[in-house]
Structures are given as structure tokens and as C-alpha cells.
Short mmCIF file of C-alpha atoms and ligand atoms in Angstrom, two decimals:
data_model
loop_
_atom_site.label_atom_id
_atom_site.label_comp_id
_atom_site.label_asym_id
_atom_site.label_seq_id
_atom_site.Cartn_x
_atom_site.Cartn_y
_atom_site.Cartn_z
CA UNK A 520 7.13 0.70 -12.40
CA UNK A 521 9.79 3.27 -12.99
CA UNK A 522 8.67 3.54 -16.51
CA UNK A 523 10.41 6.82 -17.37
CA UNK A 524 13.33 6.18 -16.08
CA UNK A 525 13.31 2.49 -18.43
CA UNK A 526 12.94 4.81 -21.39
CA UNK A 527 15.63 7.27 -20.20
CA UNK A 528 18.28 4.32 -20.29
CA UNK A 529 16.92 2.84 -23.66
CA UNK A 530 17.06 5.99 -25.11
CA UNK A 531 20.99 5.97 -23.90
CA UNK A 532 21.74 3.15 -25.33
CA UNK A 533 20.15 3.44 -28.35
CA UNK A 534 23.53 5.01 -30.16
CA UNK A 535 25.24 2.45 -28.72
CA UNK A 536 22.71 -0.60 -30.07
CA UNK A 537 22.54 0.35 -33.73
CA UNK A 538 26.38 1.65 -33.92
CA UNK A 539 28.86 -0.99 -35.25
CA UNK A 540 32.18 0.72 -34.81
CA UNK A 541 31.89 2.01 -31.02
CA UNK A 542 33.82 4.11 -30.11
CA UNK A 543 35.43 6.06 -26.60
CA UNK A 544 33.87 9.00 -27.24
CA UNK A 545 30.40 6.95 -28.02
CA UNK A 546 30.85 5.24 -24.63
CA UNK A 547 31.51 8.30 -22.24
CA UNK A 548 28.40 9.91 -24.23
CA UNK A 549 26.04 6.73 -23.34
CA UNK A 550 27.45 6.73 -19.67
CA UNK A 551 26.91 10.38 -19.43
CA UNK A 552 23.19 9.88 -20.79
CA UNK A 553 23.17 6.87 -18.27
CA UNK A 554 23.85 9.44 -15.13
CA UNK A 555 21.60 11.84 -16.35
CA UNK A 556 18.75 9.37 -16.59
CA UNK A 557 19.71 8.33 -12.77
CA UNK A 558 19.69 11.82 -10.98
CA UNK A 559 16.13 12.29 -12.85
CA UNK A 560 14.93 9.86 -11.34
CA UNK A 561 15.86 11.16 -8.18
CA UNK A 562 19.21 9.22 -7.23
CA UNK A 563 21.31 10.97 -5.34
CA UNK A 564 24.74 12.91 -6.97
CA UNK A 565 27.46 10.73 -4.98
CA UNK A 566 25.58 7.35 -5.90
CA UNK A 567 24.94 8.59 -9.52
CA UNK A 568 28.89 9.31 -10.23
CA UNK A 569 30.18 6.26 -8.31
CA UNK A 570 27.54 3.87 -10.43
CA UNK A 571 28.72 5.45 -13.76
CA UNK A 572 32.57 5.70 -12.99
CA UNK A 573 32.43 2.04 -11.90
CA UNK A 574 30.82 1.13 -15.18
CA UNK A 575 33.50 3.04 -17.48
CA UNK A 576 36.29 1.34 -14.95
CA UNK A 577 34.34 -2.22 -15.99
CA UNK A 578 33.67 -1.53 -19.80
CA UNK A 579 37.61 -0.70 -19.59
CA UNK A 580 38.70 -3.88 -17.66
CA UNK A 581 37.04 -6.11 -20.15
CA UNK A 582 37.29 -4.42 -23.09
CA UNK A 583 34.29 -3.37 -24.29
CA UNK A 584 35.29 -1.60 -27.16
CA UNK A 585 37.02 -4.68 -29.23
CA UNK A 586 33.98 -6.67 -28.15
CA UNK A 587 32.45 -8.62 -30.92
CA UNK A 588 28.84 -6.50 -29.48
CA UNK A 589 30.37 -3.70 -27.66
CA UNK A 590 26.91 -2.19 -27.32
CA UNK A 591 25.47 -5.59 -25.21
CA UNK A 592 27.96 -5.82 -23.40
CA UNK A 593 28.02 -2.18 -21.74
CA UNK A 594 24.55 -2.98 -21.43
CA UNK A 595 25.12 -6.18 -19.49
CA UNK A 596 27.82 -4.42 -17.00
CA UNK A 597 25.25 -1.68 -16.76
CA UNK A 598 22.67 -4.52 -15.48
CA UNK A 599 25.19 -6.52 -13.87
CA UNK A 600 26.14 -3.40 -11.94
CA UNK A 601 23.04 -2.36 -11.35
CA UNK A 602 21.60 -5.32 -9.76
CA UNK A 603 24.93 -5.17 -7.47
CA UNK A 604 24.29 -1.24 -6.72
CA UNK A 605 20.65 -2.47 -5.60
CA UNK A 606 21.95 -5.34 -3.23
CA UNK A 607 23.07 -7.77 -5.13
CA UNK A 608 21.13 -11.30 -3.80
CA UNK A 609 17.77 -10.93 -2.23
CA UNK A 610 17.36 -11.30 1.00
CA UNK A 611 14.82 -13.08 3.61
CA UNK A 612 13.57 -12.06 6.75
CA UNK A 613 15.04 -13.34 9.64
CA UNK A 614 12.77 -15.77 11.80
CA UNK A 615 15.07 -17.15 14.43
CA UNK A 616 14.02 -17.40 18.12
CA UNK A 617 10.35 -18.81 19.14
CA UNK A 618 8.77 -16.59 19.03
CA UNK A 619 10.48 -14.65 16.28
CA UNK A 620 10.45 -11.22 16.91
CA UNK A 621 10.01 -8.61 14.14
CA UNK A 622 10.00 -4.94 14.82
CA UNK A 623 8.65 -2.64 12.31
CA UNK A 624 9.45 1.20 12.16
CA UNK A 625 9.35 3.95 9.96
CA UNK A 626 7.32 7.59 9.64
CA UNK A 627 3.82 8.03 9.99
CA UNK A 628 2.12 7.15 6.43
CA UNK A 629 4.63 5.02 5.28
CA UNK A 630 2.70 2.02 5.31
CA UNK A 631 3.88 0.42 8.46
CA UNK A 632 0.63 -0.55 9.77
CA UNK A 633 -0.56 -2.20 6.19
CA UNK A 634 2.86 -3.79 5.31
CA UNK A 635 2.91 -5.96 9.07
CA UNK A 636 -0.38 -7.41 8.31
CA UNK A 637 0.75 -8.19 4.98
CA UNK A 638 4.06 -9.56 6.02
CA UNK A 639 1.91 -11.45 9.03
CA UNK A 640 -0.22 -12.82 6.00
CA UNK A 641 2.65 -13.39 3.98
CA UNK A 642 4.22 -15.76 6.95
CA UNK A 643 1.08 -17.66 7.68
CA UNK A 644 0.24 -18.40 4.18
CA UNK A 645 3.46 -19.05 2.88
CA UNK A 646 5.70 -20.12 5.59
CA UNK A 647 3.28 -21.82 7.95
CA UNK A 648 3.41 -19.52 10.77
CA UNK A 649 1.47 -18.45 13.32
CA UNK A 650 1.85 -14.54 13.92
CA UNK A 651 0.78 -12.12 16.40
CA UNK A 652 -0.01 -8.45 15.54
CA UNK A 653 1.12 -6.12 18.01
CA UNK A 654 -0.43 -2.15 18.17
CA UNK A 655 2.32 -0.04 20.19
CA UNK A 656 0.90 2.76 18.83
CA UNK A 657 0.51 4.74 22.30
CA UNK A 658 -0.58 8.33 20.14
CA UNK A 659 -3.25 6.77 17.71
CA UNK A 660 -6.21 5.03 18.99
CA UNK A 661 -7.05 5.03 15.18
CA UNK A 662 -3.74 3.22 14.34
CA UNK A 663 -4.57 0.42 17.14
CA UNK A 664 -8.29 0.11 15.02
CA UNK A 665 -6.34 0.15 12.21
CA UNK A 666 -4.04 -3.26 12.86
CA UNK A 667 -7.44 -4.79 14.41
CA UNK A 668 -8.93 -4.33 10.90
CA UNK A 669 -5.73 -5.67 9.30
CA UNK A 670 -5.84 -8.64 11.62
CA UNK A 671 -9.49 -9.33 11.27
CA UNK A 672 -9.11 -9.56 7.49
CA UNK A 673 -6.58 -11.53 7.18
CA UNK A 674 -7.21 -14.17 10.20
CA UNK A 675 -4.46 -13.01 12.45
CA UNK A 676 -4.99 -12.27 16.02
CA UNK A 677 -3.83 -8.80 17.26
CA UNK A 678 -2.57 -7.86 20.97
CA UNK A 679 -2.93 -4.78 22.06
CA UNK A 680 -3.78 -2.53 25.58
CA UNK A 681 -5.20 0.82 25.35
CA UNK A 682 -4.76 1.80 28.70
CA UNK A 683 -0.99 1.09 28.79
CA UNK A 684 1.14 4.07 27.59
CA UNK A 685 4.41 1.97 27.45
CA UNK A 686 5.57 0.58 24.23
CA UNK A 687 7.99 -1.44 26.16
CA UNK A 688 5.63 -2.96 28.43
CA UNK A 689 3.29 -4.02 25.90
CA UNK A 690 5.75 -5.01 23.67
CA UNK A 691 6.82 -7.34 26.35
CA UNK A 692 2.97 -8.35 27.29
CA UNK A 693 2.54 -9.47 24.17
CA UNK A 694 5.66 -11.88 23.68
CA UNK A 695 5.05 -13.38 26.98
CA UNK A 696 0.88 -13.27 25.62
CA UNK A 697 2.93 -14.87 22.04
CA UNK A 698 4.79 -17.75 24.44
CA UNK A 699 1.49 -18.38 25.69
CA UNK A 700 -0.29 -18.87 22.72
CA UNK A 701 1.54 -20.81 20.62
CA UNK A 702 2.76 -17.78 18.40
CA UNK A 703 5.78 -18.52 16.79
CA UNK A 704 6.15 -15.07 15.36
CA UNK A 705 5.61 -11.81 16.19
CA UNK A 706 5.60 -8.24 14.60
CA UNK A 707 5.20 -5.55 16.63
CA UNK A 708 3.52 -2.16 14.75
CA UNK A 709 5.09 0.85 16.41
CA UNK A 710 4.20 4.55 16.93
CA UNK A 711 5.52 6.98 13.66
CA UNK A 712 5.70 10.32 13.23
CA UNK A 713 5.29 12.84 10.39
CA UNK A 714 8.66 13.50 10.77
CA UNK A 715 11.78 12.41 12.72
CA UNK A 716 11.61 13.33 16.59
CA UNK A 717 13.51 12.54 19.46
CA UNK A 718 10.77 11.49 21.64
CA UNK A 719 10.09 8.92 18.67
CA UNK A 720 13.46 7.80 18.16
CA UNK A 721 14.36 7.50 22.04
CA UNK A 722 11.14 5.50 22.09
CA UNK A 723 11.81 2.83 19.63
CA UNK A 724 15.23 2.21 20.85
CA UNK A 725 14.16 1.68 24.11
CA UNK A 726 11.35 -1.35 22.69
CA UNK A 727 14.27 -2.66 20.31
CA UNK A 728 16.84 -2.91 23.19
CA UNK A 729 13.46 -4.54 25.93
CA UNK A 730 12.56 -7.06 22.72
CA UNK A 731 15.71 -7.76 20.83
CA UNK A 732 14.50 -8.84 17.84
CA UNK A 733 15.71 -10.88 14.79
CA UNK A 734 14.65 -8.82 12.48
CA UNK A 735 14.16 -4.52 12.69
CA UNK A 736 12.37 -3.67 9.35
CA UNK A 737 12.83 0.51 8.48
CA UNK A 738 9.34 0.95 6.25
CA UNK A 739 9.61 4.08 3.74
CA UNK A 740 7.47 4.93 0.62
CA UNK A 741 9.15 4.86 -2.12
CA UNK A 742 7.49 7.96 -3.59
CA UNK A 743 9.43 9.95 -1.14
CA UNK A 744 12.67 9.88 -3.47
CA UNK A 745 15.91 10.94 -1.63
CA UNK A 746 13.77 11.83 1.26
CA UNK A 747 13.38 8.23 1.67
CA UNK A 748 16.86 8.04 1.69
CA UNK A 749 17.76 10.52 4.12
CA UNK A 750 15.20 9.18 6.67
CA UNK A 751 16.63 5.66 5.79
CA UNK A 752 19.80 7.22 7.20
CA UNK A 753 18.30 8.79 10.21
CA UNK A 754 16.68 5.53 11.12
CA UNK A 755 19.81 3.75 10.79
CA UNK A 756 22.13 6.02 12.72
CA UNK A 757 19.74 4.94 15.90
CA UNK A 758 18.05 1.91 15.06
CA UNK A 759 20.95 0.03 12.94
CA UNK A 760 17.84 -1.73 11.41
CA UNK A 761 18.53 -5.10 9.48
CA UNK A 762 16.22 -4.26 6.06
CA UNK A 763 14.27 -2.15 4.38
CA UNK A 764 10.72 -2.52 3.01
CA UNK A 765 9.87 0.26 0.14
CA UNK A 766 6.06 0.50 -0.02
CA UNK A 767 3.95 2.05 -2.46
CA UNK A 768 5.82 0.96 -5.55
CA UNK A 769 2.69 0.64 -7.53
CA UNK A 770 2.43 4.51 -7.81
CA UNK A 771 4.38 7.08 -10.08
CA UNK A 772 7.65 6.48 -8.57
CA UNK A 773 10.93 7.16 -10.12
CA UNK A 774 12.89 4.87 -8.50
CA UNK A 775 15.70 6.76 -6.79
CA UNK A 776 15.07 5.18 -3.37
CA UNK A 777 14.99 1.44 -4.35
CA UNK A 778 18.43 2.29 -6.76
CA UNK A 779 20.41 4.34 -3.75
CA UNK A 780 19.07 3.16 -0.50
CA UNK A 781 21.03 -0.07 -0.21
CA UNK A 782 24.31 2.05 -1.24
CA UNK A 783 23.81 5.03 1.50
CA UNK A 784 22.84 3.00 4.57
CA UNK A 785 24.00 -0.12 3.27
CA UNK A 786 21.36 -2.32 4.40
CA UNK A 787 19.63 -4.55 1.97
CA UNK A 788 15.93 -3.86 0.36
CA UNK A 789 13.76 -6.88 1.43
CA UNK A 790 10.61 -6.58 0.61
CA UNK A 791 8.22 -4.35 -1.27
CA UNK A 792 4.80 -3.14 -1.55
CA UNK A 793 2.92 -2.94 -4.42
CA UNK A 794 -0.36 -1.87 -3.50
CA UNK A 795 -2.61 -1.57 -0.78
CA UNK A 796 -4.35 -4.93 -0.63
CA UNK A 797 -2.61 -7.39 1.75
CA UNK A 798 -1.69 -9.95 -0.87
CA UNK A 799 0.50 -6.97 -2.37
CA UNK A 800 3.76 -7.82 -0.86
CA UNK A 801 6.92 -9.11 -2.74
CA UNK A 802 10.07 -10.23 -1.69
CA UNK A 803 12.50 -7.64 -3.06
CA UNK A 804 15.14 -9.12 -5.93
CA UNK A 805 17.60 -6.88 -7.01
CA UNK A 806 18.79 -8.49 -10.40
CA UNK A 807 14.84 -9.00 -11.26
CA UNK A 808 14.48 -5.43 -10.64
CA UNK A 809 17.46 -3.82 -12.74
CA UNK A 810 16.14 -6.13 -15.74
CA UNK A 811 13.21 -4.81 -15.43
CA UNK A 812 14.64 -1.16 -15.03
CA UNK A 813 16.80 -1.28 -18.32
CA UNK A 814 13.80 -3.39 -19.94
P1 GDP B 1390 1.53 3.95 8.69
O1 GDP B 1390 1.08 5.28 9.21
O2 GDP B 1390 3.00 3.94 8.40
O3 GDP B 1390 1.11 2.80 9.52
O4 GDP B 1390 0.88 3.82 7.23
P2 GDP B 1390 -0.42 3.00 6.75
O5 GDP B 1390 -0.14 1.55 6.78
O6 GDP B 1390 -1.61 3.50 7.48
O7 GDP B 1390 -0.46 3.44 5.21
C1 GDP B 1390 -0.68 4.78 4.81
C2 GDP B 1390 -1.47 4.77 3.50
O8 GDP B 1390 -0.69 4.19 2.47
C3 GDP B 1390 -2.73 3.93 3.57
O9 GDP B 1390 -3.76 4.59 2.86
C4 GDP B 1390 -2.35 2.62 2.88
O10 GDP B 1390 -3.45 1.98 2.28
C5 GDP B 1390 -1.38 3.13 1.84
N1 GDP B 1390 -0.39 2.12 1.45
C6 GDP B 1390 0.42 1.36 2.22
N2 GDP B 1390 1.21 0.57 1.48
C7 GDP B 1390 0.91 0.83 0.18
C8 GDP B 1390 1.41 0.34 -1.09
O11 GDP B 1390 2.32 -0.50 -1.20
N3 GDP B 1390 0.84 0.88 -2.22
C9 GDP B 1390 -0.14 1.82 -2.16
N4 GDP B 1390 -0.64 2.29 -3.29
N5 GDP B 1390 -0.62 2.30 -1.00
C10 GDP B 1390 -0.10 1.81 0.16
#
């Protein structure tokens, strides 16, 4: 995961590692080498410049340069910071309400469909629940096969009504089907598009304000780079959304979307996907994730 960009920032540091005397000029070259490595990897310019000015303001405030290891401890603000710029703590999804009611959106091909059965999988096998699946996919018929496959495999039972055309009314079906049943949670799959539409948008805050959920989840692939961001944004404007899941981290991604996301929409990361089995899902921690970044 984001191996290039791990080898841009150890190749930044590198000066300042096997350097005993550090010096000012040594510093703004690292943090400039530090920036560089960022926008390659696809961060965007405004989060780029505000990450490396508030390093150089930290490295100042504690003094980096008469530091007994000057060079480990820019690294550690650059970490610290880092994990901070990402979202700082991880976390959870939030399961209040019987039954809980999770709504997932995002584009067409993000992953939405695969990342609710693994989150339903993820909250029956680790948190004891019982989930319901539910297809509001009104365009797809394929997409409403699709969560019945995801549901068969892992065990969990899926609601859905192909001869409604409502989102909202199913939606609502299947709580009141969820209330029935002994469901304590459910996760409702909706409709995405290739790109952003109005009809789309309109339509998913009409099934957010019928369902009012605990928890709206904005899915985006991670590959996507600042794309990802700027739909993030989009999303956010109508849906105010609580988190975002970044799928398809497994792939050649360069990691601008899980570094700037949280800082442009400001709305934390919670979980990601890490391939397309259902046991690939991971909670999302960002201090874990910026070790792992500077390596
Ligand atoms: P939706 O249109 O948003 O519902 O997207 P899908 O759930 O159908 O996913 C689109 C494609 O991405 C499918 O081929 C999935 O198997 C694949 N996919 C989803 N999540 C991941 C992931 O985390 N890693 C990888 N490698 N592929 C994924």
C-alpha cells in the first residue's frame, strides 16, 4: 500500500537521518522534498502546503534543530502530524436505534454493493448482530442480484421489491420488515451513478430524510485520487454524511484520497477495503496508517 509514496518520504529524509549538524536550510530542503512526495501522490495543492507549513511551524516550536536527534524528531512531527492530517483517532460506526440504520452511498463502481455485505458480515461476526441487506437499487436489476449473492454468501438475509420504484418506500418496507424480524441492524444499498446527477442526489436525500439513520457512509475508491475527493465533497454538500469508507486499497493507489479526504470535507475515514472478498474490510486507523506511510 502506497509503496511509492513510502519511498518518496524515506528518500526525504534520508539527508536528514545520516546528517549530524542539521541545519535550516537542511530542514526547508527535507520539507520541500516532503511536499513534493505528497502532490505525487495525488494530494491536493492547499492540503499539501498547509501539512508542510504546519510541520516547519512544529519543528520551530520545539526546536528541532538543537535536538539531541534533530533528524527523528522532524520525522516524528511528520508522523505525529500526519496521523492528525488523516483523522487523528479512529472511528466506529454508529449503531444506535433498534434497528440501527446505516445508509450507504457513493458512485456506481465504488464498491458500495460489496463493502455493505462486508460491513453486514463484519457486524454479525464481530459484533453479534443481526443485519438486514437492503437493494434500493430501482435502475439495476443486476445490482439487486448482486446484494442477493452478497447475502447468500455470507448468511445474511436481503430485502428487496422489484416491482417498487421508490427507494423511500422500500427503504421504509424493509425497517418495518427489520422490526419484524428481529433485525437489529440495517444497511440499506442505494442506487449510484457513473457520475454525480441530480436525479441521484435528490433521490438519496429524500431516503436519508424518510430513514434517518445513525450512520450515512459516502463509499469512494481510493484509486480515484483527488477525484475521490471532489466527489467526497459533492456528497457532503447534500448528504452531510457521517464517514467515509475508501475501497479498493489493495490496488496501485497512491494514497492522496485517504491523506486529504478527512481535511477537505472534514469527515473522518472509517473503514477500508482491501480487496474484494468479504472478509476484506478494516476499520480505518489513522496513526497505524501514517506509520506505515513513512515506514
Ligand atoms: P457499486 O457499483 O458501488 O455497488 O460497486 P461494487 O460493489 O459492484 O464494486 C465494483 C467492483 O469493485 C467489483 O468488481 C468489486 O469486486 C470491486 N471491489 C469492491 N471493493 C473492492 C476492494 O476493496 N478491492 C478491490 N480490489 N476490488 C473491490
Amino acid at each position: 500500500m502506497f509503496d511509492n509514496l513510502t519511498d518518496k518520504f524515506d528518500r526525504a529524509f534520508k539527508v536528514l537521518k545520516g546528517q549530524g549538524q542539521i541545519t535550516e536550510v537542511n530542514v526547508a530542503e527535507t520539507l520541500k522534498e516532503v511536499r513534493r512526495a505528497l502532490l505525487d501522490a495525488d494530494v491536493n495543492f492547499k492540503t499539501a502546503k498547509d501539512f508542510t507549513n504546519q510541520i516547519k511551524e512544529k519543528a520551530l516550536g520545539r526546536d528541532v534543530l538543537t535536538a539531541v536527534k534533530p533528524g527523528q524528531l522532524l520525522v516524528k512531527i511528520v508522523q505525529e502530524e500526519l496521523a492528525e492530517l488523516m483523522g487523528g483517532e479512529q472511528e466506529d460506526v454508529d449503531l444506535k436505534g433498534n434497528p440501527a440504520i446505516i445508509l450507504m452511498s457513493g458512485l456506481q463502481g465504488s464498491g458500495k454493493t460489496t463493502f455493505s455485505g462486508k460491513l453486514a458480515n463484519y457486524l454479525k461476526t464481530k459484533k453479534g448482530k443481526k443485519p438486514l441487506l437492503v437493494a434500493c437499487d430501482i435502475y439495476r436489476p443486476a445490482a439487486i442480484d448482486q446484494l442477493h449473492v452478497v447475502g447468500d454468501q455470507i448468511g445474511v438475509e436481503v430485502f428487496s421489491n422489484r416491482d417498487e420504484k421508490d427507494p423511500v418506500k422500500i427503504s421504509q418496507a424493509a425497517i418495518q420488515y427489520a422490526r419484524s424480524n428481529g433485525h437489529n441492524v440495517v444497511i440499506v444499498d442505494t442506487a449510484g451513478r457513473l457520475a454525480i446527477d441530480e436525479q441521484m442526489m435528490n433521490e438519496i436525500t429524500a431516503v436519508k430524510r424518510a430513514i434517518n439513520p445513525s450512520e450515512t457512509l459516502f463509499v469512494v475508491d481510493a484509486m480515484t485520487g483527488q477525484d475521490a475527493v471532489n466527489t467526497a465533497k459533492a456528497f457532503n454538500e447534500r448528504l452531510n454524511f457521517d464517514g467515509v469508507v475508501l475501497t479498493k486499497l489493495d490496488g496501485d493507489t497512491r494514497g492522496g484520497a485517504a491523506i486529504s479526504i478527512k481535511s477537505v470535507v472534514n469527515k473522518p475515514i472509517k473503514f477500508i477495503g482491501t480487496g474484494e472478498k468479504m472478509e476484506a474490510i478494516d476499520l480505518f486507523y489513522p496513526k497505524r496508517m501514517a506509520d506505515r506511510i513513512l515506514g
